[in-house]
GROMACS .gro file of C-alpha atoms in nm:
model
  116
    1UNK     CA    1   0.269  -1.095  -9.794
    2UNK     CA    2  -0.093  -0.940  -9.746
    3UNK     CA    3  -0.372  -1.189  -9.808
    4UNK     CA    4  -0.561  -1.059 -10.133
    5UNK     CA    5  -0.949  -1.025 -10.035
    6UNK     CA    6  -0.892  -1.038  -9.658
    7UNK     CA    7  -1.227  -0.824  -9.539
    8UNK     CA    8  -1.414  -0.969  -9.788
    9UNK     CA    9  -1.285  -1.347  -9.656
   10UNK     CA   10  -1.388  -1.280  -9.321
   11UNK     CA   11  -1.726  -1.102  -9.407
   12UNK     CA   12  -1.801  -1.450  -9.568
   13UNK     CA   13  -1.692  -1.641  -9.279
   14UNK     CA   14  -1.909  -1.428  -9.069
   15UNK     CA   15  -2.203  -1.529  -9.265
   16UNK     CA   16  -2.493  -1.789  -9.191
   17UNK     CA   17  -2.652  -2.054  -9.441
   18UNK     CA   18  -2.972  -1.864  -9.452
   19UNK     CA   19  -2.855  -1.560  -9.476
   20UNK     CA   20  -2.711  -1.656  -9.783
   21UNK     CA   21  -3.063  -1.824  -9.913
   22UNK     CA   22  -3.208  -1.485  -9.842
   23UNK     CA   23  -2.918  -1.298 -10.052
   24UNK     CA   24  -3.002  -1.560 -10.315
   25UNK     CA   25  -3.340  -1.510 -10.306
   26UNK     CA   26  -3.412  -1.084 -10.322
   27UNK     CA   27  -3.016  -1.091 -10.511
   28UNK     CA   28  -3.135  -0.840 -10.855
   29UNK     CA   29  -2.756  -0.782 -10.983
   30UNK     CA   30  -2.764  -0.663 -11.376
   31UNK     CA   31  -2.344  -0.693 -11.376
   32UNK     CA   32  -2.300  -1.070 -11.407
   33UNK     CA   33  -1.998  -1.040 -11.225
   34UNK     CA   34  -2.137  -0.951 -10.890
   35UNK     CA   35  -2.400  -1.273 -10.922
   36UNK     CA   36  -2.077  -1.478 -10.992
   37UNK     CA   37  -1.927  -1.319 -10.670
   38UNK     CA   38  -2.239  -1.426 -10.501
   39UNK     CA   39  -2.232  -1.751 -10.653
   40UNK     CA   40  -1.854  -1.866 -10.483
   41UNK     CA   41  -2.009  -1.689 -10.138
   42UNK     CA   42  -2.304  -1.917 -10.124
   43UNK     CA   43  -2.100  -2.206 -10.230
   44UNK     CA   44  -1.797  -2.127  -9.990
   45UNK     CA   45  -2.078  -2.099  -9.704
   46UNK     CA   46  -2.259  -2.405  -9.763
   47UNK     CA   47  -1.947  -2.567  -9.810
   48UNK     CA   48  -1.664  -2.425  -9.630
   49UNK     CA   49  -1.398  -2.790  -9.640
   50UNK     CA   50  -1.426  -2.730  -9.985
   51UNK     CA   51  -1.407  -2.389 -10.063
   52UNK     CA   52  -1.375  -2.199 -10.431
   53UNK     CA   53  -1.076  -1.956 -10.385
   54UNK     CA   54  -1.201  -1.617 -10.499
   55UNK     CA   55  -1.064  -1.482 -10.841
   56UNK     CA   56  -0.806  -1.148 -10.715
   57UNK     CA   57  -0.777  -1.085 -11.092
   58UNK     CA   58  -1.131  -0.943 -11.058
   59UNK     CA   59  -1.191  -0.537 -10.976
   60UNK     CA   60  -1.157  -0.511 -10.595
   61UNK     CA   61  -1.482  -0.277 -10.622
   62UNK     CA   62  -1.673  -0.538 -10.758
   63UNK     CA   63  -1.592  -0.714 -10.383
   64UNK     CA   64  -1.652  -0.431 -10.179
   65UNK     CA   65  -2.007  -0.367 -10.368
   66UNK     CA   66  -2.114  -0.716 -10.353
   67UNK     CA   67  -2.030  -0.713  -9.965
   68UNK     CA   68  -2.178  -0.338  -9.904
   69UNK     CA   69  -2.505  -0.499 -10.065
   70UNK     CA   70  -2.493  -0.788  -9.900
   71UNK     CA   71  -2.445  -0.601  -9.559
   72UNK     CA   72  -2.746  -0.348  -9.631
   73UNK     CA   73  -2.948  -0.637  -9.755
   74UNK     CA   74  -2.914  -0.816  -9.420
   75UNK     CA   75  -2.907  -0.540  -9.224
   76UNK     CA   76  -3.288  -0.430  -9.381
   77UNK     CA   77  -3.427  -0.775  -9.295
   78UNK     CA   78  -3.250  -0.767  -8.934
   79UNK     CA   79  -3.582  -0.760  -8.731
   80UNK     CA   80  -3.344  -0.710  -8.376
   81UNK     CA   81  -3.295  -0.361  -8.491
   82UNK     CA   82  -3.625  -0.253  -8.670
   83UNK     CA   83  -3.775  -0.437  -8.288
   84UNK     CA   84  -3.514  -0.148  -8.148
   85UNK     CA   85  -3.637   0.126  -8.352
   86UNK     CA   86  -4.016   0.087  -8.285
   87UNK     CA   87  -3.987   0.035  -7.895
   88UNK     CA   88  -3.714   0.392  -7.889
   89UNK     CA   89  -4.003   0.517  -8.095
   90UNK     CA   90  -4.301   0.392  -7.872
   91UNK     CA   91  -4.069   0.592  -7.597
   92UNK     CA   92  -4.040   0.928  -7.744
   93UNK     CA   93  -4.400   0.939  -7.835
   94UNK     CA   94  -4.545   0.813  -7.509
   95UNK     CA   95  -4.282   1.077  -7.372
   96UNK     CA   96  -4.359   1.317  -7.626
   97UNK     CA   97  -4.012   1.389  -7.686
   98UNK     CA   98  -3.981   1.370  -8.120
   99UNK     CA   99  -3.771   1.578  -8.302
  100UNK     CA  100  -3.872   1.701  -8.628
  101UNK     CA  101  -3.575   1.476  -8.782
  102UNK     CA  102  -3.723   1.147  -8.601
  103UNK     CA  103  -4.044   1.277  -8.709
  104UNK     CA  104  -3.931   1.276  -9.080
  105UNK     CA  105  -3.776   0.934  -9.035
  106UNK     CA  106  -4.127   0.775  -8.848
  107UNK     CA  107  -4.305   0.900  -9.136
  108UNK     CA  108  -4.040   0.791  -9.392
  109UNK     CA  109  -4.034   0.428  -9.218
  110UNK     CA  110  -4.415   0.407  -9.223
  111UNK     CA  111  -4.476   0.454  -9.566
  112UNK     CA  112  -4.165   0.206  -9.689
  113UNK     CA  113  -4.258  -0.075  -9.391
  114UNK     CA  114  -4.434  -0.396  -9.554
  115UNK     CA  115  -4.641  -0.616  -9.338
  116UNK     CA  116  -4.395  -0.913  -9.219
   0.00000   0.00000   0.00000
């Protein structure tokens, strides 16, 4: 038999403490459902010996929005890649080598960047 909730499962298992603080912290869900979600993740990553089995009775879209937020979430606050995008950048500039598109998305970027 299939495991119910098998991507999400291993999502969480793929996750870090902290990242989970961080989910906790900027988390602005209005469905209570999704917090509850959020809620068995944090506790199942803090405390993975004694793990809260997941409720399959719930929607299987409220998983797979929880973990496409929780994916984009990280993946905004992943410095590696925003380190990636400003040295290309610094490249095609020194080079002078921007497309209108990456033009579009430097200026996009610039005005949505915060100070960190």
């Amino acid at each position: 038999m299939k495991e119910k909730l098998l991507k999400f499962n291993n999502y969480i298992d793929s996750l870090y403490p902290h990242e989970l603080d961080y989910l906790m912290r900027i988390h602005r869900f209005e469905k209570g459902i999704n917090f509850e979600i959020l809620q068995k993740v944090y506790h199942n990553v803090y405390n993975p010996e004694n793990r809260i089995e997941l409720d399959i009775t719930i929607d299987k879209r409220s998983y797979s929005y929880v973990k496409k937020w929780m994916e984009n979430s990280l993946l905004k606050a992943d410095v590696d890649i925003f380190h990636k995008w400003l040295l290309d950048t610094e490249s095609l500039i020194l080079n002078d080598n921007i497309t209108p598109e990456r033009e579009k998305e430097i200026l996009n970027n610039i005005r949505v960047v915060e100070p960190s």
